[in-house]
Amino acid sequence: MSEWKFQRDAINAFRFVRCTFDADTGVAQLVYAFDDGPELIETITVPGAPFVLEGERAGAAQQALRLLHLIAGVSYYKAAVPPEIRIDSYAIDADTAAMLETIYVNGLGEFAYRNGLNLHGRIRFPHEAVNRPAAPALGLREHALVAIGGGKDSLVSIEALRAAGIGQTVTWIGGSQLIRACAERTDLPTLNLGRALAPQLFDFNREGAWNGHIPVTVLNSAIMVFAAVLLGVDQVVFSNERSASYGSFIEGTGEVNHQWSKGWECERLFGDYVQREIAADLHYYSLLRPLSELAVARQFAKTDRYDAHFSSCNRNFHILGERPANRWCGVCPKCHFVFLALAPFMPKPRLVGIFGRNLLDDPGQTAGYDALLEYQDHKPFECVGEGRESRAAMAALGDRPEWREDALVERFAREIRPQLDEAELRIEPLLVIDDEHRIPAGLWERLRARFAA
Ligand SMILES: CC(=O)N[C@H]1[C@@H](OP(=O)(O)OP(=O)(O)OC[C@H]2O[C@@H](n3ccc(=O)[nH]c3=O)[C@H](O)[C@@H]2O)O[C@H](CO)[C@@H](O)[C@@H]1O[C@H](C)C(=O)N[C@@H](C)C(=O)N[C@@H](CCC(=O)O)C(=O)O
Ligand SMILES: Nc1ncnc2c1ncn2[C@@H]1O[C@H](COP(=O)(O)OP(=O)(O)OP(=O)(O)O)[C@@H](O)[C@H]1O
């Protein structure tokens, strides 16, 4: 074993070795390996131990842990993308294998495109006939674990749940101080789940591993579903908007969606699986699924409670490395998009105050905005709205005296808008609420009017 060296192209198999949970400490270990190489151990820590798990709750916790093991494996599998996948310590059925293949192939879509790999037909999870009855209802108490990511979306959900009178615990994974500050600002109960990647992954990256984006939202979802079973609560709430279901259109390739695991296909697949295989009364849903990015931005603008705390700039969230000095780097696609999406709904001084500068009056940002507008470029691989949302927001600003002379708004009006169909530049149709979602019916009845206003 000590002789083993990471040689990406010589690896034959990726192994799901085992997953364990110590109810006395709240620590789960997710163990993987390549061939007969060293064990790669990812650790998840759930505060609140010791946990008492008996009977059907214990069975549900084991199912949730296995689902997490299988999904979290994507971080390591991607390092070598070997021809074979093995599961050493338990068996999965054909439906589970099919779901995992869908998550891996689509969730690694951007990774595959950027690395010139074709994963279709290459990712095969071994499966056998497994006789398991549908998951029982566990009698979970009515309470929501709400994911918070430090950006505007989860804060919109948290305020909507508060208004609807749903008991919630604001929950995040990892050690981000920015997320902690936002969570504390909610004045609600909080829960910070620990996650440590296997340290060897960083060595493998230096030694030539394949690297690229992984479907982090479904992975965070699996962590929170596991925590919900341990804590005995019946809802796991994310804040993935409708626009996340649409990717970037690449000429000659087709659609590649950076945020596939925030999209509707993934939510439906994962949420149905949780109810069928883990607990019939555990509801996983995205509260913002019926809303476009612009509709979410409009909701966010209604309160200034988080202006001095939130950030959507992903540069804040690296495990290693530098973070922007003032929460908004101002040059990445998320900064560009969030500034543009909020601008139609916020007084200009407030928005410029949040970012510390006016991104739309900076000609240096032209290429970034062109990509968002899908003008001579494709939509960036980031969590940003659809091209038609960016174009509609820019057109709306062009009609407003306080914005229309800013460099990029003026350029849009002069150079890009004349090439577009005016009927497709209206904001109102993009703010319409959709009916495709998994939000429990009673809650949605209480929230629909709020989101429509
Ligand atoms: C913070 C960030 O954007 N990270 C992406 C970046 O990673 P980078 O190498 O620059 O730094 P680290 O995040 O510190 O990661 C170090 C290495 O660790 C591996 N890794 C990390 C997390 C993980 O869950 N699995 C891993 O394997 C990986 O090898 C890293 O190199 O670039 C990476 C490659 O493109 C991205 O994979 C990193 O993205 C993180 C997984 C991440 O958390 N990103 C979110 C901020 C994010 O992109 N959210 C999406 C949600 C969409 C979705 O569900 O896919 C979004 O906002 O659009
Ligand atoms: N570290 C984390 N722990 C738990 N959930 C997270 C974490 N990071 C992101 N999420 C959740 O994943 C989903 C997608 O993240 P996303 O970044 O789009 O949302 P956000 O941070 O709320 O808003 P924004 O789009 O403005 O960044 C959200 O539900 C968010 O709460």
Coordinates of C-alpha atoms and ligand atoms in Angstrom, one line a residue:
M1 CA 0.0 0.0 0.0
S2 CA 2.8 2.5 0.9
E3 CA 4.1 2.0 -2.7
W4 CA 0.8 3.2 -4.2
K5 CA 1.0 6.3 -6.4
F6 CA -1.8 8.3 -7.9
Q7 CA -1.5 7.7 -11.6
R8 CA -4.7 8.9 -13.1
D9 CA -4.8 6.9 -16.3
A10 CA -3.6 3.7 -14.8
I11 CA -6.4 3.4 -12.3
N12 CA -9.0 0.7 -13.0
A13 CA -11.7 1.1 -10.3
F14 CA -13.3 3.6 -8.0
R15 CA -14.5 1.9 -4.8
F16 CA -17.2 2.9 -2.3
V17 CA -15.4 1.2 0.6
R18 CA -17.8 1.8 3.5
C19 CA -19.7 4.4 5.4
T20 CA -20.1 4.6 9.2
F21 CA -21.8 6.8 11.7
D22 CA -20.9 7.1 15.4
A23 CA -24.2 8.1 17.1
D24 CA -22.2 9.0 20.3
T25 CA -20.1 11.6 18.6
G26 CA -22.2 12.6 15.6
V27 CA -19.3 11.9 13.2
A28 CA -19.9 10.1 9.9
Q29 CA -17.1 8.7 7.8
L30 CA -17.5 8.2 4.1
V31 CA -14.7 6.0 2.9
Y32 CA -13.5 5.5 -0.7
A33 CA -10.4 4.2 -2.6
F34 CA -9.0 3.9 -6.0
D35 CA -8.0 0.2 -6.7
D36 CA -6.0 -0.9 -3.7
G37 CA -4.8 2.6 -2.9
P38 CA -5.1 4.4 0.5
E39 CA -8.5 5.0 2.0
L40 CA -9.9 8.4 1.2
I41 CA -12.0 9.4 4.2
E42 CA -14.5 12.3 4.1
T43 CA -15.9 13.3 7.5
I44 CA -19.3 14.8 8.2
T45 CA -20.1 16.1 11.7
V46 CA -23.6 16.7 13.0
P47 CA -23.8 18.6 16.2
G48 CA -26.3 17.4 18.9
A49 CA -24.8 14.0 19.7
P50 CA -25.4 11.6 21.3
F51 CA -28.2 10.5 18.9
V52 CA -30.7 7.8 19.9
L53 CA -31.6 5.8 16.8
E54 CA -33.8 2.8 17.1
G55 CA -36.1 0.8 14.9
E56 CA -37.3 2.5 11.7
R57 CA -35.3 5.7 12.5
A58 CA -32.1 3.7 12.6
G59 CA -33.0 2.1 9.2
A60 CA -33.7 5.5 7.7
A61 CA -30.5 6.9 9.1
Q62 CA -28.6 4.1 7.4
Q63 CA -30.4 4.6 4.1
A64 CA -29.6 8.4 4.3
L65 CA -26.0 7.7 5.1
R66 CA -25.6 5.4 2.1
L67 CA -27.2 7.9 -0.2
L68 CA -24.8 10.5 1.1
H69 CA -21.9 8.1 0.7
L70 CA -22.9 7.4 -2.9
I71 CA -23.4 11.1 -3.9
A72 CA -20.3 12.5 -2.0
G73 CA -18.2 10.0 -3.9
V74 CA -18.4 12.3 -7.0
S75 CA -15.6 14.5 -5.6
Y76 CA -13.1 11.5 -5.6
Y77 CA -14.5 9.6 -8.6
K78 CA -13.9 12.7 -10.8
A79 CA -10.2 12.7 -9.9
A80 CA -9.5 9.7 -12.2
V81 CA -12.8 8.8 -13.9
P82 CA -11.8 5.1 -14.0
P83 CA -13.7 2.5 -16.1
E84 CA -15.1 0.6 -13.2
I85 CA -17.2 1.5 -10.1
R86 CA -17.4 -0.9 -7.2
I87 CA -19.5 -0.8 -4.0
D88 CA -17.7 -3.0 -1.4
S89 CA -20.0 -3.1 1.7
Y90 CA -23.6 -2.9 0.6
A91 CA -25.8 -3.4 -2.5
I92 CA -28.0 -1.0 -4.4
D93 CA -30.9 -1.7 -6.7
A94 CA -31.3 -0.7 -10.4
D95 CA -33.4 2.4 -9.6
T96 CA -30.7 3.7 -7.2
A97 CA -28.0 3.0 -9.8
A98 CA -30.0 4.8 -12.5
M99 CA -30.5 7.9 -10.3
L100 CA -26.8 8.0 -9.4
E101 CA -25.8 7.7 -13.1
T102 CA -28.1 10.6 -13.9
I103 CA -26.6 12.7 -11.1
Y104 CA -23.0 11.9 -12.0
V105 CA -23.3 12.4 -15.7
N106 CA -25.3 15.6 -15.5
G107 CA -23.7 17.0 -12.4
L108 CA -20.3 16.5 -14.0
G109 CA -21.5 18.0 -17.3
E110 CA -19.4 21.1 -17.0
F111 CA -16.4 19.1 -15.7
A112 CA -16.6 16.8 -18.7
Y113 CA -17.0 19.6 -21.2
R114 CA -14.0 21.5 -19.9
N115 CA -11.8 18.4 -19.7
G116 CA -12.9 17.1 -23.1
L117 CA -14.3 13.9 -21.6
N118 CA -17.5 12.0 -22.6
L119 CA -19.1 10.5 -19.6
H120 CA -22.3 9.2 -21.3
G121 CA -22.3 5.4 -21.0
R122 CA -19.1 5.5 -19.0
I123 CA -20.5 5.8 -15.5
R124 CA -22.1 2.5 -14.5
F125 CA -23.0 1.7 -10.9
P126 CA -23.2 -2.0 -10.1
H127 CA -26.6 -3.1 -8.9
E128 CA -28.6 -6.2 -7.9
A129 CA -32.1 -7.1 -6.9
V130 CA -32.6 -5.7 -3.4
N131 CA -35.8 -6.5 -1.7
R132 CA -36.8 -3.4 0.4
P133 CA -40.3 -2.2 1.2
A134 CA -41.1 1.5 0.5
A135 CA -39.8 3.7 3.3
P136 CA -42.2 4.1 6.3
A137 CA -43.3 7.5 7.7
L138 CA -41.2 8.1 10.8
G139 CA -43.5 10.5 12.6
L140 CA -41.1 13.4 12.1
R141 CA -41.9 16.6 13.8
E142 CA -43.0 19.6 11.7
H143 CA -39.8 21.7 11.4
A144 CA -37.6 22.8 8.5
L145 CA -33.8 22.6 8.2
V146 CA -33.3 25.5 5.8
A147 CA -30.0 25.7 3.9
I148 CA -28.2 29.0 4.0
G149 CA -25.5 29.8 1.5
G150 CA -24.7 33.4 2.4
G151 CA -26.3 34.8 -0.7
K152 CA -29.7 36.4 -1.4
D153 CA -31.7 33.3 -2.4
S154 CA -31.7 31.5 1.0
L155 CA -32.4 34.7 2.8
V156 CA -35.6 35.2 0.7
S157 CA -36.7 31.7 1.7
I158 CA -35.9 32.2 5.3
E159 CA -38.0 35.4 5.5
A160 CA -40.8 33.7 3.6
L161 CA -40.9 30.8 6.0
R162 CA -40.8 33.1 8.9
A163 CA -43.8 35.0 7.5
A164 CA -45.6 31.7 7.0
G165 CA -45.0 30.7 10.6
I166 CA -42.9 27.6 9.9
G167 CA -40.4 26.6 12.6
Q168 CA -37.0 26.6 11.0
T169 CA -33.3 26.0 11.8
V170 CA -30.9 27.9 9.6
T171 CA -28.4 25.3 8.5
W172 CA -25.0 25.4 6.7
I173 CA -22.2 23.1 5.9
G174 CA -18.6 24.1 6.3
G175 CA -16.7 26.8 8.1
S176 CA -17.6 30.0 6.2
Q177 CA -17.6 33.0 8.6
L178 CA -19.7 34.9 6.1
I179 CA -22.5 32.3 6.1
R180 CA -22.3 32.2 9.9
A181 CA -22.7 36.0 10.1
C182 CA -25.8 35.8 7.8
A183 CA -27.2 33.0 9.8
E184 CA -26.8 34.9 13.0
R185 CA -28.4 37.9 11.5
T186 CA -31.6 35.9 11.0
D187 CA -32.0 35.7 14.8
L188 CA -33.3 32.1 14.3
P189 CA -31.9 28.8 15.6
T190 CA -28.8 27.8 13.7
L191 CA -27.0 24.6 12.9
N192 CA -23.5 24.3 11.4
L193 CA -22.7 20.9 9.9
G194 CA -19.0 20.0 9.6
R195 CA -17.5 18.6 6.4
A196 CA -13.9 17.8 5.7
L197 CA -12.8 16.4 2.4
A198 CA -10.2 13.5 2.4
P199 CA -6.9 15.4 2.4
Q200 CA -5.4 13.2 -0.3
L201 CA -7.7 14.8 -2.8
F202 CA -5.6 18.0 -2.7
D203 CA -2.4 15.9 -3.3
F204 CA -4.1 14.1 -6.2
N205 CA -5.0 17.5 -7.7
R206 CA -1.3 18.5 -7.6
E207 CA -0.4 15.1 -9.1
G208 CA -2.5 15.5 -12.3
A209 CA -6.1 14.5 -11.2
W210 CA -8.9 15.5 -13.4
N211 CA -10.5 18.5 -11.7
G212 CA -13.6 20.7 -12.2
H213 CA -17.0 21.5 -11.0
I214 CA -19.0 18.9 -9.0
P215 CA -22.8 18.9 -8.2
V216 CA -22.3 20.5 -4.8
T217 CA -26.0 21.4 -4.2
V218 CA -27.2 17.8 -4.3
L219 CA -24.3 16.8 -2.1
N220 CA -25.2 19.5 0.4
S221 CA -28.8 18.3 0.1
A222 CA -27.8 14.7 1.0
I223 CA -25.9 16.0 4.0
M224 CA -28.9 17.9 5.2
V225 CA -31.3 14.9 4.6
F226 CA -29.0 12.8 6.8
A227 CA -29.1 15.5 9.5
A228 CA -32.9 15.8 9.3
V229 CA -33.3 12.1 10.0
L230 CA -30.9 12.3 13.0
L231 CA -32.7 15.3 14.3
G232 CA -36.2 14.0 13.6
V233 CA -37.5 16.9 11.5
D234 CA -39.7 16.6 8.4
Q235 CA -38.4 19.3 5.9
V236 CA -35.2 20.1 4.2
V237 CA -35.5 23.3 2.3
F238 CA -33.3 24.7 -0.4
S239 CA -33.6 27.9 -2.4
N240 CA -33.0 26.9 -6.0
E241 CA -34.8 29.1 -8.4
R242 CA -36.5 28.2 -11.7
S243 CA -33.7 29.8 -13.8
A244 CA -31.2 27.2 -12.4
S245 CA -32.8 24.6 -14.7
Y246 CA -31.4 26.3 -17.8
G247 CA -27.7 25.9 -18.8
S248 CA -25.3 27.6 -21.1
F249 CA -25.7 26.8 -24.8
I250 CA -22.3 26.0 -26.3
E251 CA -22.0 26.0 -30.1
G252 CA -21.2 22.5 -31.4
T253 CA -21.9 21.0 -28.0
G254 CA -25.4 21.9 -26.8
E255 CA -26.5 22.7 -23.3
V256 CA -24.1 22.4 -20.4
N257 CA -25.5 23.4 -17.0
H258 CA -23.0 24.4 -14.3
Q259 CA -25.8 24.4 -11.8
W260 CA -27.6 21.2 -12.9
S261 CA -27.9 20.0 -9.3
K262 CA -29.9 23.1 -8.5
G263 CA -32.3 22.4 -11.4
W264 CA -35.8 20.9 -11.3
E265 CA -34.8 17.5 -12.8
C266 CA -32.4 16.9 -9.9
E267 CA -34.7 18.2 -7.2
R268 CA -37.5 15.9 -8.5
L269 CA -35.3 12.9 -8.7
F270 CA -33.6 13.4 -5.4
G271 CA -36.8 14.5 -3.5
D272 CA -38.8 11.5 -4.7
Y273 CA -36.0 9.1 -3.8
V274 CA -35.8 10.5 -0.3
Q275 CA -39.5 10.0 0.3
R276 CA -39.5 6.5 -1.3
E277 CA -36.3 5.1 0.2
I278 CA -35.6 7.0 3.4
A279 CA -38.8 8.4 5.1
A280 CA -42.2 8.9 3.6
D281 CA -42.8 12.0 5.7
L282 CA -39.4 13.7 4.9
H283 CA -40.0 16.5 2.4
Y284 CA -37.1 17.9 0.4
Y285 CA -38.0 20.9 -1.7
S286 CA -36.8 24.2 -3.1
L287 CA -39.0 27.1 -1.9
L288 CA -37.9 29.3 -4.8
R289 CA -38.5 26.8 -7.6
P290 CA -41.5 28.8 -8.9
L291 CA -39.5 32.0 -9.2
S292 CA -37.0 33.3 -11.8
E293 CA -33.8 34.9 -10.6
L294 CA -35.4 38.3 -11.3
A295 CA -38.4 37.4 -9.2
V296 CA -36.0 36.3 -6.4
A297 CA -34.1 39.6 -6.7
R298 CA -37.4 41.5 -6.4
Q299 CA -38.2 39.7 -3.2
F300 CA -34.8 40.2 -1.7
A301 CA -35.0 44.0 -2.4
K302 CA -38.0 44.2 0.0
T303 CA -35.8 44.2 3.1
D304 CA -32.4 45.8 3.8
R305 CA -31.9 43.6 6.9
Y306 CA -29.0 41.6 5.2
D307 CA -27.4 44.3 3.1
A308 CA -24.3 44.6 5.3
H309 CA -23.9 40.8 5.6
F310 CA -24.8 38.8 2.5
S311 CA -22.7 38.0 -0.5
S312 CA -23.4 35.9 -3.6
C313 CA -19.8 36.1 -4.8
N314 CA -18.5 32.5 -4.8
R315 CA -14.9 33.7 -4.3
N316 CA -15.9 33.9 -0.6
F317 CA -16.4 30.2 -0.4
H318 CA -13.1 28.5 -1.3
I319 CA -11.8 25.9 1.1
L320 CA -8.3 27.2 0.6
G321 CA -7.0 30.5 -0.8
E322 CA -7.9 34.1 -0.8
R323 CA -11.3 35.8 -0.4
P324 CA -12.4 39.2 -1.6
A325 CA -11.7 42.0 0.8
N326 CA -15.2 43.4 1.0
R327 CA -17.4 40.4 0.2
W328 CA -17.9 41.3 -3.5
C329 CA -15.0 40.8 -5.8
G330 CA -16.9 42.9 -8.4
V331 CA -15.4 41.1 -11.4
C332 CA -16.9 37.6 -11.4
P333 CA -20.1 36.5 -13.2
K334 CA -22.0 36.3 -9.9
C335 CA -21.2 39.8 -8.9
H336 CA -22.1 41.0 -12.4
F337 CA -25.4 39.2 -12.5
V338 CA -26.5 40.0 -8.9
F339 CA -25.8 43.7 -9.4
L340 CA -27.8 43.7 -12.6
A341 CA -30.7 41.6 -11.2
L342 CA -31.1 43.8 -8.1
A343 CA -30.8 47.1 -10.0
P344 CA -34.4 47.2 -11.3
F345 CA -35.8 46.7 -7.8
M346 CA -33.5 48.7 -5.5
P347 CA -32.7 52.4 -5.2
K348 CA -29.4 53.0 -6.9
P349 CA -27.5 54.4 -3.8
R350 CA -28.5 51.3 -1.8
L351 CA -27.2 48.9 -4.5
V352 CA -24.0 50.8 -5.0
G353 CA -23.5 50.9 -1.2
I354 CA -23.8 47.1 -1.0
F355 CA -21.2 46.5 -3.7
G356 CA -19.0 49.5 -2.9
R357 CA -19.0 50.5 -6.6
N358 CA -21.2 50.8 -9.7
L359 CA -20.4 47.8 -11.9
L360 CA -22.6 49.1 -14.7
D361 CA -20.6 52.2 -15.1
D362 CA -17.3 50.4 -15.5
P363 CA -16.3 49.7 -19.2
G364 CA -13.8 47.1 -17.9
Q365 CA -16.7 44.8 -17.2
T366 CA -18.0 44.8 -20.7
A367 CA -17.0 41.2 -21.6
G368 CA -18.5 39.9 -18.4
Y369 CA -21.8 41.5 -19.1
D370 CA -21.8 40.5 -22.8
A371 CA -21.6 36.8 -21.6
L372 CA -24.6 37.3 -19.3
L373 CA -26.5 38.9 -22.2
E374 CA -25.4 36.0 -24.5
Y375 CA -24.0 38.6 -26.8
Q376 CA -21.1 37.2 -28.8
D377 CA -20.5 34.7 -26.0
H378 CA -22.3 32.0 -24.0
K379 CA -23.8 32.4 -20.5
P380 CA -21.0 31.9 -18.0
F381 CA -20.6 28.6 -16.1
E382 CA -21.9 30.1 -12.8
C383 CA -25.0 30.4 -10.9
V384 CA -26.5 33.2 -12.9
G385 CA -29.9 33.9 -14.5
E386 CA -31.0 33.2 -18.0
G387 CA -29.8 35.4 -20.8
R388 CA -33.3 36.7 -21.4
E389 CA -33.4 37.9 -17.7
S390 CA -30.2 39.8 -18.1
R391 CA -31.4 41.4 -21.3
A392 CA -34.8 42.4 -19.8
A393 CA -33.1 43.9 -16.7
M394 CA -30.6 45.9 -18.9
A395 CA -33.5 47.1 -21.0
A396 CA -35.5 48.2 -17.9
L397 CA -32.5 50.2 -16.7
G398 CA -32.1 51.8 -20.1
D399 CA -35.6 53.3 -19.6
R400 CA -34.6 54.8 -16.2
P401 CA -33.0 58.3 -16.0
E402 CA -30.8 57.3 -13.0
W403 CA -29.2 54.4 -14.9
R404 CA -29.3 55.1 -18.6
E405 CA -26.1 57.1 -18.9
D406 CA -24.0 54.4 -17.1
A407 CA -21.4 53.0 -19.6
L408 CA -22.8 49.5 -19.9
V409 CA -26.5 50.4 -19.9
E410 CA -25.8 53.1 -22.6
R411 CA -23.8 50.6 -24.7
F412 CA -26.6 48.0 -24.5
A413 CA -29.1 50.6 -25.7
R414 CA -26.9 51.8 -28.5
E415 CA -25.3 48.5 -29.7
I416 CA -27.3 45.5 -28.6
R417 CA -30.9 46.5 -28.0
P418 CA -31.6 47.4 -31.7
Q419 CA -30.8 43.8 -32.7
L420 CA -33.3 42.4 -30.2
D421 CA -37.1 41.8 -30.3
E422 CA -38.6 44.5 -28.0
A423 CA -41.4 42.1 -27.0
E424 CA -38.9 39.8 -25.4
L425 CA -37.3 42.5 -23.3
R426 CA -40.2 43.0 -20.9
I427 CA -39.5 42.1 -17.3
E428 CA -43.1 41.4 -16.2
P429 CA -43.5 38.0 -18.0
L430 CA -40.3 36.9 -16.3
L431 CA -41.7 37.6 -12.9
V432 CA -44.7 35.3 -13.3
I433 CA -44.9 32.5 -10.7
D434 CA -44.7 29.0 -12.0
D435 CA -46.6 26.0 -10.8
E436 CA -43.8 23.3 -11.1
H437 CA -42.4 22.7 -7.6
R438 CA -42.4 20.2 -4.7
I439 CA -43.5 22.7 -2.0
P440 CA -46.0 21.2 0.4
A441 CA -49.5 22.3 -0.8
G442 CA -50.6 24.0 2.5
L443 CA -47.4 26.1 2.7
W444 CA -47.6 27.1 -1.0
E445 CA -51.1 28.4 -0.5
R446 CA -49.8 30.7 2.2
L447 CA -46.8 31.8 0.2
R448 CA -48.1 32.2 -3.3
A449 CA -49.6 35.7 -2.8
R450 CA -46.3 36.9 -1.1
F451 CA -44.2 35.8 -4.0
A452 CA -46.6 37.2 -6.6
A453 CA -46.5 40.7 -5.0
Ligands
LIG1 C1 -15.7 28.1 -3.9 C2 -15.8 27.6 -5.3 O1 -16.4 28.2 -6.2 N1 -15.1 26.5 -5.6 C3 -15.0 25.9 -6.9 C4 -13.6 26.0 -7.4 O2 -12.8 25.3 -6.5 P1 -11.3 25.7 -6.1 O3 -10.4 24.7 -6.6 O4 -11.0 27.1 -6.7 O5 -11.3 25.8 -4.6 P2 -12.1 25.1 -3.4 O6 -13.6 25.3 -3.4 O7 -11.4 25.5 -2.2 O8 -11.9 23.5 -3.6 C5 -10.6 22.9 -3.6 C6 -10.7 21.6 -4.4 O9 -11.5 20.7 -3.7 C7 -12.2 19.9 -4.5 N2 -13.6 19.9 -4.1 C8 -14.1 20.9 -3.4 C9 -15.4 20.8 -2.9 C10 -16.1 19.7 -3.2 O10 -17.3 19.6 -2.7 N3 -15.6 18.7 -3.9 C11 -14.3 18.8 -4.4 O11 -13.9 17.8 -5.1 C12 -11.9 20.3 -5.9 O12 -11.0 19.5 -6.5 C13 -11.4 21.7 -5.7 O13 -10.4 22.0 -6.7 O14 -13.5 25.3 -8.6 C14 -13.8 23.9 -8.6 C15 -13.6 23.3 -9.9 O15 -14.3 23.9 -10.9 C16 -15.3 23.8 -8.1 O16 -15.7 22.4 -8.0 C17 -15.5 24.5 -6.8 O17 -16.9 24.5 -6.5 C18 -17.1 24.1 -5.1 C19 -17.5 22.6 -5.2 C20 -18.3 24.9 -4.6 O18 -18.7 24.7 -3.4 N4 -18.9 25.7 -5.4 C21 -20.1 26.5 -5.1 C22 -19.7 27.9 -4.6 C23 -20.9 26.6 -6.4 O19 -20.3 26.6 -7.5 N5 -22.2 26.6 -6.2 C24 -23.0 26.5 -7.4 C25 -24.1 25.6 -7.2 C26 -24.4 24.7 -8.4 C27 -24.2 23.3 -8.2 O20 -24.9 22.6 -7.4 O21 -23.5 22.7 -9.0 C28 -23.2 27.9 -7.9 O22 -23.4 28.8 -7.1 O23 -23.3 28.0 -9.1
LIG2 N1 -22.3 25.9 2.6 C1 -23.6 25.7 2.4 N2 -24.3 24.9 3.3 C2 -25.7 24.7 3.1 N3 -26.3 25.1 2.0 C3 -25.7 25.8 1.1 C4 -24.3 26.1 1.2 N4 -24.0 26.8 0.1 C5 -25.1 26.9 -0.6 N5 -26.1 26.3 0.0 C6 -27.5 26.2 -0.5 O1 -27.5 25.8 -1.9 C7 -28.5 26.4 -2.6 C8 -27.9 27.1 -3.8 O2 -26.9 28.0 -3.4 P1 -26.9 29.5 -4.0 O3 -25.5 30.0 -3.9 O4 -27.6 29.6 -5.3 O5 -27.8 30.3 -2.9 P2 -27.6 31.5 -2.0 O6 -26.2 31.5 -1.5 O7 -28.7 31.5 -1.0 O8 -27.9 32.8 -3.0 P3 -27.0 33.4 -4.2 O9 -27.5 32.8 -5.5 O10 -27.3 34.8 -4.1 O11 -25.6 33.0 -4.0 C9 -29.2 27.4 -1.7 O12 -30.3 26.8 -1.1 C10 -28.2 27.6 -0.6 O13 -28.8 27.9 0.7

